[in-house]
Coordinates of C-alpha atoms in Angstrom, one line a residue:
Chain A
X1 CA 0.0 0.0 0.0
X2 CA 1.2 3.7 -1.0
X3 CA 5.0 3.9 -0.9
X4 CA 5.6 4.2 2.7
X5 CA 8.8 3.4 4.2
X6 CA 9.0 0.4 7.0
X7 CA 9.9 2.9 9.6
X8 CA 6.9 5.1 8.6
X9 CA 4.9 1.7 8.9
X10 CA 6.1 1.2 12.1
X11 CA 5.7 4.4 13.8
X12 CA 1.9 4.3 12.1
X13 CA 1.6 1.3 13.2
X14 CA 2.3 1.9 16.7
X15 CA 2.9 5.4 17.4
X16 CA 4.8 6.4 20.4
X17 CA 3.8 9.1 23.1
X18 CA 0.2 9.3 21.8
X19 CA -2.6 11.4 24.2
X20 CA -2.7 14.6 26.1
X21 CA -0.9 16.1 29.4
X22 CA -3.8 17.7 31.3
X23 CA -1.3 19.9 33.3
X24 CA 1.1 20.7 29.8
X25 CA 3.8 23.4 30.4
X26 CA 3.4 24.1 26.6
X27 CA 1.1 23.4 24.1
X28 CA 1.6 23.9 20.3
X29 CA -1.1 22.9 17.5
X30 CA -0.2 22.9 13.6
X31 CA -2.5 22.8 10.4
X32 CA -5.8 22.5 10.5
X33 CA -9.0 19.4 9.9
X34 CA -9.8 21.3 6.6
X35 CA -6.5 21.0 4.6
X36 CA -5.8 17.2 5.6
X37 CA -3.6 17.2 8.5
X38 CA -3.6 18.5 12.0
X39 CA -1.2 18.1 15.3
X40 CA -1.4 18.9 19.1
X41 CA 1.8 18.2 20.9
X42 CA 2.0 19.1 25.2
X43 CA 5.1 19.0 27.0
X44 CA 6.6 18.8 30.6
X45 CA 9.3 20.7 31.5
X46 CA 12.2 20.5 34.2
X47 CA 15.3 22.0 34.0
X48 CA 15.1 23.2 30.7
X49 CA 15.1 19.3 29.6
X50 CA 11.5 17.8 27.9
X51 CA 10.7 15.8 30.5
X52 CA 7.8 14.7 28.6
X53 CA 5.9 14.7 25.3
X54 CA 2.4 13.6 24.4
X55 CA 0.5 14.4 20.5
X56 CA -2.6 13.8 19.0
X57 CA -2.6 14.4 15.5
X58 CA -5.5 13.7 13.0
X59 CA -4.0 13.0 9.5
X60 CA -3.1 10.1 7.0
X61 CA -0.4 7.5 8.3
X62 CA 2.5 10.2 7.6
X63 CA 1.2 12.9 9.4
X64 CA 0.7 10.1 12.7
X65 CA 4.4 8.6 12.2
X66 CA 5.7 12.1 11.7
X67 CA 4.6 13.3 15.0
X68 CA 5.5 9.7 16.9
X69 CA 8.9 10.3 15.6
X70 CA 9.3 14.0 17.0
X71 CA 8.1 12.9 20.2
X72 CA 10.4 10.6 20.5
X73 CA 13.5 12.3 19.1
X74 CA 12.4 15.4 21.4
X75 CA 12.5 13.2 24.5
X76 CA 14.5 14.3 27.4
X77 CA 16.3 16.7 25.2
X78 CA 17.3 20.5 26.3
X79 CA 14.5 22.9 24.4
X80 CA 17.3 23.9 22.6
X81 CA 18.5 20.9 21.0
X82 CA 14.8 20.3 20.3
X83 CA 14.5 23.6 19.0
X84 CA 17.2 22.4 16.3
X85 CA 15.4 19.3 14.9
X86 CA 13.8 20.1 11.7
X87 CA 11.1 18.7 9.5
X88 CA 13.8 17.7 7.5
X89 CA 15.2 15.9 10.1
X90 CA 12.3 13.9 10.9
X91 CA 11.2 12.8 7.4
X92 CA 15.0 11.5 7.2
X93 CA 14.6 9.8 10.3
X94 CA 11.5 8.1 9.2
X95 CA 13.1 6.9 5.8
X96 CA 11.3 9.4 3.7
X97 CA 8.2 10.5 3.0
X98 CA 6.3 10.1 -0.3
X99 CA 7.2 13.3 -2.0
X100 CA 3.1 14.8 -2.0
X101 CA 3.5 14.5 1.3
X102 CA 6.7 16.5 2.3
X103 CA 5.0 20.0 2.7
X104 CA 1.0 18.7 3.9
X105 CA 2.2 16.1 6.7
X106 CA 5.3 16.6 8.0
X107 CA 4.7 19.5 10.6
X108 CA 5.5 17.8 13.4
X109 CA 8.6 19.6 14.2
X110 CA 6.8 22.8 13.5
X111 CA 3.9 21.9 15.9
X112 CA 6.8 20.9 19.0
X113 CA 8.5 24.2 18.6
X114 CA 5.3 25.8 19.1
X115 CA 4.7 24.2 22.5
X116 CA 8.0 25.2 23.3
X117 CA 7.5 28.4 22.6
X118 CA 4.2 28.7 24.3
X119 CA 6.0 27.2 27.3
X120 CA 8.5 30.4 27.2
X121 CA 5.7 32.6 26.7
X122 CA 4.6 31.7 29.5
X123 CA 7.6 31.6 31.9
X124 CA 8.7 35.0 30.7
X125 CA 5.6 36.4 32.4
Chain B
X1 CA -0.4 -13.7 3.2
X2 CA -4.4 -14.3 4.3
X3 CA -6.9 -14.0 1.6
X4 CA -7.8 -10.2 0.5
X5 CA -11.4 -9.1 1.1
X6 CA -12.0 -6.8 -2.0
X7 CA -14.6 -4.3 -1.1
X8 CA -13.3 -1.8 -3.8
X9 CA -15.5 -2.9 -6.7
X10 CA -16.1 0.6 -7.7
X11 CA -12.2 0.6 -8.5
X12 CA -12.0 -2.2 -10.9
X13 CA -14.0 -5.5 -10.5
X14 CA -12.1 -9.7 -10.7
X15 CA -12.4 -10.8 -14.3
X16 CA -14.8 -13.5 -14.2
X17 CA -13.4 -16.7 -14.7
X18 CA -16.4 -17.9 -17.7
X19 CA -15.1 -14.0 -19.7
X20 CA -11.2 -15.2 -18.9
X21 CA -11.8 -18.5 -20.6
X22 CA -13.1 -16.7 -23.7
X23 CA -10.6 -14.5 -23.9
X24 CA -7.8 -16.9 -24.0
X25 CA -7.8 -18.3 -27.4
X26 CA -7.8 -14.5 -29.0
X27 CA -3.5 -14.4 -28.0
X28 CA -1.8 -17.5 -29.4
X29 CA -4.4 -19.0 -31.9
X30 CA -6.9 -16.5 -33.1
X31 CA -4.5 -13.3 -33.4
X32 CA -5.2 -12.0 -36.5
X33 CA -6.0 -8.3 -37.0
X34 CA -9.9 -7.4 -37.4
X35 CA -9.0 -5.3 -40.3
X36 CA -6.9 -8.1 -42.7
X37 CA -8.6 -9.7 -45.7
X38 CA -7.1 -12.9 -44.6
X39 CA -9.4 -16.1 -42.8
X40 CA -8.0 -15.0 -39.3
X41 CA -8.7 -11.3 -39.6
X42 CA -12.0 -12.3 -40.3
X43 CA -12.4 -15.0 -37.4
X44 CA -11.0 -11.6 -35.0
X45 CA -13.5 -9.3 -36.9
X46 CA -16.6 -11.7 -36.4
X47 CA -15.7 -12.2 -32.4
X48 CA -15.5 -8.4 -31.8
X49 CA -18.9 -7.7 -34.1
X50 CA -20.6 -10.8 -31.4
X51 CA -19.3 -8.6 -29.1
X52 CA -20.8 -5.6 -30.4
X53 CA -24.3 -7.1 -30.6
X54 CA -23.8 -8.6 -26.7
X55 CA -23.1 -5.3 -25.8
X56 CA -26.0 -3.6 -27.7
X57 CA -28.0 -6.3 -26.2
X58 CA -27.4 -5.7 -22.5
X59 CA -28.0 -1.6 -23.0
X60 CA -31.1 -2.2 -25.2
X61 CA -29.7 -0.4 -28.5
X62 CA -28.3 -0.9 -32.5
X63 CA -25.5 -3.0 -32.7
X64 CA -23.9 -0.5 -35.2
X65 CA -24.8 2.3 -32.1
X66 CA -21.8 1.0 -30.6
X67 CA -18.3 1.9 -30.5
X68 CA -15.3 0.4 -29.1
X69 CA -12.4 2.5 -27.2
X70 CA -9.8 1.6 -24.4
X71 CA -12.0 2.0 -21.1
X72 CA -14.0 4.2 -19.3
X73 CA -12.0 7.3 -19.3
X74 CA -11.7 7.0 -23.4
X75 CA -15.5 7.0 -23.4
X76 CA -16.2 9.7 -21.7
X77 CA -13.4 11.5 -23.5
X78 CA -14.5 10.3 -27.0
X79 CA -18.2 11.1 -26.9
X80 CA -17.7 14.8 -24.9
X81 CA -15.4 15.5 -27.3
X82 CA -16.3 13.8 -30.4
X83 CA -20.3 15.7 -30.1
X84 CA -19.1 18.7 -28.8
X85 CA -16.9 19.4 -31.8
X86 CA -19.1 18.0 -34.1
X87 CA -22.0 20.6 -33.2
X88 CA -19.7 23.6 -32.4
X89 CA -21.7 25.4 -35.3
X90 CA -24.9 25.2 -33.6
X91 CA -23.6 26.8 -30.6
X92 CA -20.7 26.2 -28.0
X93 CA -22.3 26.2 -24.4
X94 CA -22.5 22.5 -22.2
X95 CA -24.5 21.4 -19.5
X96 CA -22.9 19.1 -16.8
X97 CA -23.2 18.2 -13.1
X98 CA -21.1 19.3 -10.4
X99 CA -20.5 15.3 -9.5
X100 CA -18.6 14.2 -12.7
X101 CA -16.0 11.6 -12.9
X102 CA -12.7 13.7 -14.3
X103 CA -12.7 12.1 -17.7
X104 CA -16.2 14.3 -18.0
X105 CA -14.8 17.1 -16.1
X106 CA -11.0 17.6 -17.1
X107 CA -12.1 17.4 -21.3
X108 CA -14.7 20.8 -20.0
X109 CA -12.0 22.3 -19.0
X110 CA -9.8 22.2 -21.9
X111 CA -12.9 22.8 -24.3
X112 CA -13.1 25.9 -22.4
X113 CA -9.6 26.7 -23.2
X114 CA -10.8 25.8 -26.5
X115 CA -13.5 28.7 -27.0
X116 CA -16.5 26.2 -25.1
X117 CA -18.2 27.5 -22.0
X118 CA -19.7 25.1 -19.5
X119 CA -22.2 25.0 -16.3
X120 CA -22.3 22.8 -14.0
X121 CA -25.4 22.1 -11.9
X122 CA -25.8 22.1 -8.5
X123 CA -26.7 18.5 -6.6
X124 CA -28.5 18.3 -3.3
X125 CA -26.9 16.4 0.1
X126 CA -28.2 13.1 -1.6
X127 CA -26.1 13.9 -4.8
X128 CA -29.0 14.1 -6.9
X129 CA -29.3 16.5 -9.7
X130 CA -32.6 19.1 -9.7
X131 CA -34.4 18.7 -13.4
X132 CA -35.6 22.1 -12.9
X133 CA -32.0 23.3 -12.3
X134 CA -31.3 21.7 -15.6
X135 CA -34.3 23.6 -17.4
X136 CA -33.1 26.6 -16.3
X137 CA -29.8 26.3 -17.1
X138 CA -30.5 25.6 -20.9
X139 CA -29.5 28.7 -23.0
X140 CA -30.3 29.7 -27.0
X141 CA -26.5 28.1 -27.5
X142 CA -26.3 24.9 -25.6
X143 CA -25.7 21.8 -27.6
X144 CA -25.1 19.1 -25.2
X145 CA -25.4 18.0 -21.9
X146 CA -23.6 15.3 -19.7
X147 CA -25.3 13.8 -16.7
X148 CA -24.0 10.6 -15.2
X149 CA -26.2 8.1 -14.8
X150 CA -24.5 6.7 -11.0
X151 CA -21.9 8.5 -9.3
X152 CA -18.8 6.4 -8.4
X153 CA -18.0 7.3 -5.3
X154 CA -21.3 7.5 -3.5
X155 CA -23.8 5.7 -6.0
X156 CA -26.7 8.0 -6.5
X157 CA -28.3 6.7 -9.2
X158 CA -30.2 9.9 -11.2
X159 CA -33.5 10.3 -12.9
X160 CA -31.8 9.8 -16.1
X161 CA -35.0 9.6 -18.1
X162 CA -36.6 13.2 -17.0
X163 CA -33.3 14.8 -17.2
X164 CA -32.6 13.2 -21.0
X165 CA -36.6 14.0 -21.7
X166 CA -35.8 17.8 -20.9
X167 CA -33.0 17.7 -23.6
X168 CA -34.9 16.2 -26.2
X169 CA -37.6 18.4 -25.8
X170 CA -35.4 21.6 -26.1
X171 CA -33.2 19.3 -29.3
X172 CA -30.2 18.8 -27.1
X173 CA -27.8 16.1 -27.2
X174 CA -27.6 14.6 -24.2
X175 CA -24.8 11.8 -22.8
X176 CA -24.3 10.3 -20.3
X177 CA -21.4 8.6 -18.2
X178 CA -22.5 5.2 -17.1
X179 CA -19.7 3.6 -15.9
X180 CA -20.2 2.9 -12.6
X181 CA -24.3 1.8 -13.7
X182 CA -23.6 -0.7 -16.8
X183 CA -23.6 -4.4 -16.4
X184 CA -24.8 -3.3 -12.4
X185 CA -28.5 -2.1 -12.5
X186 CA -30.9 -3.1 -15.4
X187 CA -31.5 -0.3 -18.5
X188 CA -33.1 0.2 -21.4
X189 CA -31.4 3.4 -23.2
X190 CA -34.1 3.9 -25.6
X191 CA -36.9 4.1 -22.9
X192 CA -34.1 6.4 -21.3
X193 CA -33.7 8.5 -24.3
X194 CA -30.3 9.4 -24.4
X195 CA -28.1 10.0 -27.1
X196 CA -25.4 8.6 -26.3
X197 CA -23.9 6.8 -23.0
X198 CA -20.6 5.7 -22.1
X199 CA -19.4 2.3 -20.3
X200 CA -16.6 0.1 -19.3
X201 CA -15.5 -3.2 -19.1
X202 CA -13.5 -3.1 -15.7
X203 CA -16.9 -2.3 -13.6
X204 CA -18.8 -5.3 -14.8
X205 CA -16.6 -8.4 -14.1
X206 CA -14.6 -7.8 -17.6
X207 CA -11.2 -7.0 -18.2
X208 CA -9.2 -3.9 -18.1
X209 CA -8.5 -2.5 -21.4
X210 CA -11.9 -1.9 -23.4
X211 CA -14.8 0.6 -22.8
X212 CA -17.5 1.3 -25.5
X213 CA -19.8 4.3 -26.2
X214 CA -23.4 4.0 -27.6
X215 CA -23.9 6.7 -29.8
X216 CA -27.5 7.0 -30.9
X217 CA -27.9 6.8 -35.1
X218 CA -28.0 10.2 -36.9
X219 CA -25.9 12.0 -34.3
X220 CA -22.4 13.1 -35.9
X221 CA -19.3 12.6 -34.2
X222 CA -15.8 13.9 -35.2
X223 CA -13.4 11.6 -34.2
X224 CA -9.7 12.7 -32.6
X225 CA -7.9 8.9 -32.9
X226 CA -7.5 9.7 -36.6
X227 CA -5.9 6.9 -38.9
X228 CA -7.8 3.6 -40.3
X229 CA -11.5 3.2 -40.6
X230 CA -11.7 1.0 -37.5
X231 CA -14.7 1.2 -35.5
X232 CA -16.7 2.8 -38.5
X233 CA -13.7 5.6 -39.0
X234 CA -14.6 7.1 -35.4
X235 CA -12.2 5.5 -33.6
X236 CA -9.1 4.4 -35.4
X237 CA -6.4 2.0 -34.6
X238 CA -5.9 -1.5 -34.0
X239 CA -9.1 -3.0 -31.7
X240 CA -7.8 -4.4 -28.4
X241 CA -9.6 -7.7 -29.4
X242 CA -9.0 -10.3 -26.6
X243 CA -10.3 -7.3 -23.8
X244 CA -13.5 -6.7 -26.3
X245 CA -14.1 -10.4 -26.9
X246 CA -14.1 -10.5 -22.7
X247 CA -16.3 -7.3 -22.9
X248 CA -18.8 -8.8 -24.8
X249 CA -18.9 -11.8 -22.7
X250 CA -19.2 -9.9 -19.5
X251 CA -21.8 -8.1 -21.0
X252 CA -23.5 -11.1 -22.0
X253 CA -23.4 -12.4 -18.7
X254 CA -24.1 -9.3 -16.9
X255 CA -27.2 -9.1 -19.3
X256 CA -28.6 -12.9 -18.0
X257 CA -27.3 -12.6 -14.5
X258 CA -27.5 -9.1 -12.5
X259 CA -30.7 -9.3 -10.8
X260 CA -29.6 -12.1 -9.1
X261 CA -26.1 -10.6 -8.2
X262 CA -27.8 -7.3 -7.5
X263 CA -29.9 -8.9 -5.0
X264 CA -26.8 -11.0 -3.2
X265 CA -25.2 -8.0 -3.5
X266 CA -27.6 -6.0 -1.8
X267 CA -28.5 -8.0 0.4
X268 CA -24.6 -7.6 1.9
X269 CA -24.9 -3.6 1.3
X270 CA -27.3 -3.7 4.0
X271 CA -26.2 -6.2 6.4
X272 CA -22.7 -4.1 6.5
X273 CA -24.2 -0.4 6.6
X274 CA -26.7 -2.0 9.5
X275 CA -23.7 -3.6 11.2
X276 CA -21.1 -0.4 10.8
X277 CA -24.4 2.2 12.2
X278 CA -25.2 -0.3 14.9
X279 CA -21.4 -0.4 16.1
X280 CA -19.7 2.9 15.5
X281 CA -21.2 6.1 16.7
X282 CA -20.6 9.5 15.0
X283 CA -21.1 7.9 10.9
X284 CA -23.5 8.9 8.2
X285 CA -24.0 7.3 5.1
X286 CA -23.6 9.0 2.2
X287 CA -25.5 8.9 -1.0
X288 CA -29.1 8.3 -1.6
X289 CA -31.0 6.2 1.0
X290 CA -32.9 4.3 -1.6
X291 CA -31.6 5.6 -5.2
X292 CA -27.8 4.2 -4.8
X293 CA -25.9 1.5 -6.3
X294 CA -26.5 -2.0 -5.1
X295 CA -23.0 -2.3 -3.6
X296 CA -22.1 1.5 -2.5
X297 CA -21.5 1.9 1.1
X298 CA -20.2 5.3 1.3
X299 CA -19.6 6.7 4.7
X300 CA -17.7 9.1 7.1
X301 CA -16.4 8.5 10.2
X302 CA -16.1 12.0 11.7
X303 CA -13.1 13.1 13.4
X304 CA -10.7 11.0 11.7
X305 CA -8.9 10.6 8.1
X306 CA -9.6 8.4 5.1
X307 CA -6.1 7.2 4.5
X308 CA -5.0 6.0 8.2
X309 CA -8.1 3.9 8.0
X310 CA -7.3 2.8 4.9
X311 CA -4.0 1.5 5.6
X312 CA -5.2 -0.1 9.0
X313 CA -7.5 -2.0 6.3
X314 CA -4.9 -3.1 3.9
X315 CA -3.3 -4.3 7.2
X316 CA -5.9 -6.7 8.0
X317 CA -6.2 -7.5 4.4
X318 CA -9.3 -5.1 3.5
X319 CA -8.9 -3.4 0.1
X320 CA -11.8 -0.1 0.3
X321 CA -11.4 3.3 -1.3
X322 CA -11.2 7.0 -0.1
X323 CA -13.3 8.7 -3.1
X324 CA -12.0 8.0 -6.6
X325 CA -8.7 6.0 -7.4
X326 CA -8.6 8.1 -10.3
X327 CA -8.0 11.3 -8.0
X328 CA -7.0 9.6 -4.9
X329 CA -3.2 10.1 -5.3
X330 CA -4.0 14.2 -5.3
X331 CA -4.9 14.0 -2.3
X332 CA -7.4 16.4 -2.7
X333 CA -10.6 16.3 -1.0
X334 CA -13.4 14.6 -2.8
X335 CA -15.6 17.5 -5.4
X336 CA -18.6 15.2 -5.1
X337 CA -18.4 15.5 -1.4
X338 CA -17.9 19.1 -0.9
X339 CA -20.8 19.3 -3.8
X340 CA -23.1 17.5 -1.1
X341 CA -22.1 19.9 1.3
X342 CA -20.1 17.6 3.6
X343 CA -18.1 19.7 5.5
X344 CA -14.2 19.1 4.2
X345 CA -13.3 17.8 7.7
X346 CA -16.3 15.3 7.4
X347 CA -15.3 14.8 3.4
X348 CA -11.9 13.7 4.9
X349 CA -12.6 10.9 7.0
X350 CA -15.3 9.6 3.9
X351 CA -14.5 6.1 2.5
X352 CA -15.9 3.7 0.1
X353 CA -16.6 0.3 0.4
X354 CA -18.0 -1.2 -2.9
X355 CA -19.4 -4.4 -2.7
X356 CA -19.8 -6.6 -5.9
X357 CA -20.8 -10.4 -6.7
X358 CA -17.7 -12.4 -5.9
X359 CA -18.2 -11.1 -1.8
X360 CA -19.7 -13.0 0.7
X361 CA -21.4 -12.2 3.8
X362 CA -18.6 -14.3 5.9
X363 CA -16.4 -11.3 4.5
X364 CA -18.9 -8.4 5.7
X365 CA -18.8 -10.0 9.1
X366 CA -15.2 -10.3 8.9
X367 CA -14.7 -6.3 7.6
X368 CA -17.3 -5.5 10.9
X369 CA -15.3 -7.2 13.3
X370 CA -12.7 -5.6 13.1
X371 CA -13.5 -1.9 11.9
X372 CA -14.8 -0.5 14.7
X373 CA -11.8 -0.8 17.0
X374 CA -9.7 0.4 13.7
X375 CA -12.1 3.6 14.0
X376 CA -11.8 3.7 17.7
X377 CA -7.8 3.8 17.7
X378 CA -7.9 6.5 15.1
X379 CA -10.5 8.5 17.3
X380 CA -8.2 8.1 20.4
X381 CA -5.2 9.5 18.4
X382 CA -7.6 12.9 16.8
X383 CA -7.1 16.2 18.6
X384 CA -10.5 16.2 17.2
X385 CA -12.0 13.8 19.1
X386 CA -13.3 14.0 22.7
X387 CA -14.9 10.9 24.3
X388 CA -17.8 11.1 25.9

């Protein structure tokens, strides 16, 4: 079925870090039901590390493995180093994506730097 | 590898095993080109003119009102084009439905490009075109019209006859795509009264690779496959014989068999929509209640999106659809949706599951058990979704 990758598969398949942190330091949402793909990701934060990472996403199997894999590449990082991983990244990590779905699906990065940057937001205050 | 459960019909149907057979002896024995002088052309030529007359047979009409192409897609392509050139001195303005298969809508586009203009009606939420949409809509320089009898993706089956009587009365020539509606529900295209229709081998349990057009007599045509005088000079080039020798015998068989596959088939339609409304919460069936296709079973799960569940099918071995294969790799959402006024987010998480005669009901019960916890993981992954 459709050229996916074994590791896309996988993560699809049984994506890691899936659900919601009722008490999130951060939370940062990408795209949106009407174009095809959307993403929530929360975070925990201590000591400037992710202590932990939770998504729901509603999308086609790229858009789910693309968010599994940030969450778990983001895990227990600094925000900074998360703050470095790219879409790019990700889709590399993941054994690349199906080229139509490079630019609709693969926000996942995107929508983790937005929970980190809601979390600063907030702690600047 | 466990034994596929096919439930995309709609896509492309199994060559039945009796048209196969048939087909065989037109590679290695009888190979001979339709158009040669020789004994074996003519043994190719008489099996594609018994063709001819089994496909006339099963649509009610003229042998000689029948043309041969390549498949669906060339249908629709030949007859849009072929009439609409062919009357471009009466006037250059079409009539066609917001619900088209591609092969209707992409040619209106470039015949637009071309100098044509084009309307396309409105349908309501059951996908049904309005005949008085389609009165008004007729101006001083409108020459044709294209209706479809069923839609693919969600199976409305239109009033074909009032819409085609409308045309006649105003001296319109009207076609229609029936595609997804040959070989499947019983017709008569005289007591229709269309002028010309379109259909394909693939949707009624014959190969891939031959399609047909009935185009009624008097009605000029101006081919665009220029070259021999095959096909009466309107569609030139080589026939495709072994895929319209299988045609005809899928037609044949179609024409002695489908009210008994249309009521096996369903009967399965309504065991599964029963069984998916009964077990899932949050779905709505798309499509006409009673005016659809016998195996159409069109429906959206809200919060979720078409392809995960498709590929959490095709892991348990269940081939369905999400809209058209034709336009499925665009990933756009689906026109005939949106046209229904489906919301896009409910268009999204649409799929089709077309039924035909080779399923069984041990399948539908097979496809039940194990859809609604594929639904249920989706749900529990969609930012969408809050359980109650």
């Amino acid at each position: 079925m459709v050229e996916y990758s074994k590791q896309v598969i996988d993560h699809f398949m049984s994506p890691r870090n899936v659900g919601e942190i009722k008490d999130a330091d951060g939370i940062g949402e990408v795209g949106n039901p009407t174009c095809g793909d959307m993403m929530t990701f929360y975070i925990k934060v201590k000591d400037h590390k992710l202590e932990d990472i939770k998504f729901k996403t509603f999308g086609c199997g790229a858009a789910i493995a693309v968010s599994s894999m940030v969450s778990e590449l983001a895990m227990g990082k600094t925000l900074d180093e998360a703050l470095s991983i790219t879409n790019k990244d990700v889709a590399q990590k993941l054994g690349g994506l199906p080229k139509n779905k490079m630019h609709c699906s693969n926000l996942g990065a995107d929508a983790l730097h937005k929970a980190i940057q809601d979390y600063k937001q907030k702690n600047e205050k | 590898m466990h034994h596929t459960i096919f439930f995309d019909n709609a896509s492309s149907t199994r060559t039945d095993a009796r048209v196969f057979e048939k087909m065989k002896p037109f590679f290695m024995q009888k190979y001979g080109n339709p158009s040669s002088l020789h004994d074996m052309g003519q043994e190719a030529k008489d099996a594609i003119e018994e063709a001819r007359d089994r496909g006339a047979a099963l649509l009610g009409v003229a042998a000689q009102e029948i043309y041969f192409t390549s498949c669906g897609t060339e249908s629709n392509n030949f007859a849009l084009w072929g009439l609409a050139k062919s009357l471009q001195d009466k006037g250059k303005h079409i009539i066609s439905s917001s619900i088209e298969h591609i092969s209707i809508l992409n040619p209106l586009k470039e015949l637009k490009k071309q100098g044509w203009d084009y309307t396309l009606l409105p349908v309501d939420s059951f996908g049904m075109v309005n005949p008085e949409d389609l009165a008004k809509e007729i101006r001083k320089d409108t020459v044709l019209i294209s209706i479809m009898h069923a839609n693919n993706e969600v199976g409305t089956i239109q009033n074909l006859k009032t819409l085609a009587k409308i045309a006649s009365e105003k001296d319109i020539t009207f076609h229609s795509d029936g595609i997804a509606a040959a070989g499947i529900i019983p017709m008569d295209l005289k007591d229709l009264g269309v002028d010309a229709y379109s259909i394909s081998s693939q949707q009624m349990y014959g190969p891939k690779g031959a399609g047909a057009v009935y185009v009624q007599k008097g009605h000029r045509l101006k081919p665009y496959l220029l070259g021999g005088t095959q096909e009466r000079g309107r569609r030139a080039g080589t026939e495709n014989v072994p895929a319209i020798v299988g045609f005809g015998e899928a037609a044949k068989l179609a024409a002695e068999e489908m009210h008994i596959h249309a009521a096996h088939i369903t009967g399965l339609r309504d065991a599964f929509i029963k069984g998916i409304m009964d077990q899932i919460k949050n779905v709505k069936l798309n499509g006409h209640p009673q005016k659809r296709l016998p195996g159409n079973v069109h429906i959206s799960f809200e919060y979720i999106e078409g392809e995960s569940i498709l590929l959490l099918l095709n892991m348990e071995g269940i081939a369905a659809a999400s809209g058209s294969s034709c336009a499925s790799q665009a990933l756009k959402n689906s026109q005939v949706l949106l046209s229904m006024g489906l919301t896009p987010t409910t268009a999204q998480g649409s799929i089709l599951f077309s039924l035909g005669k080779f399923n069984t009901m041990q399948e539908v019960d097979r496809v039940l058990e194990v859809l609604p916890a594929i639904i249920d993981k989706l749900r529990k992954m969609s930012p969408l979704y809050k359980e109650e």
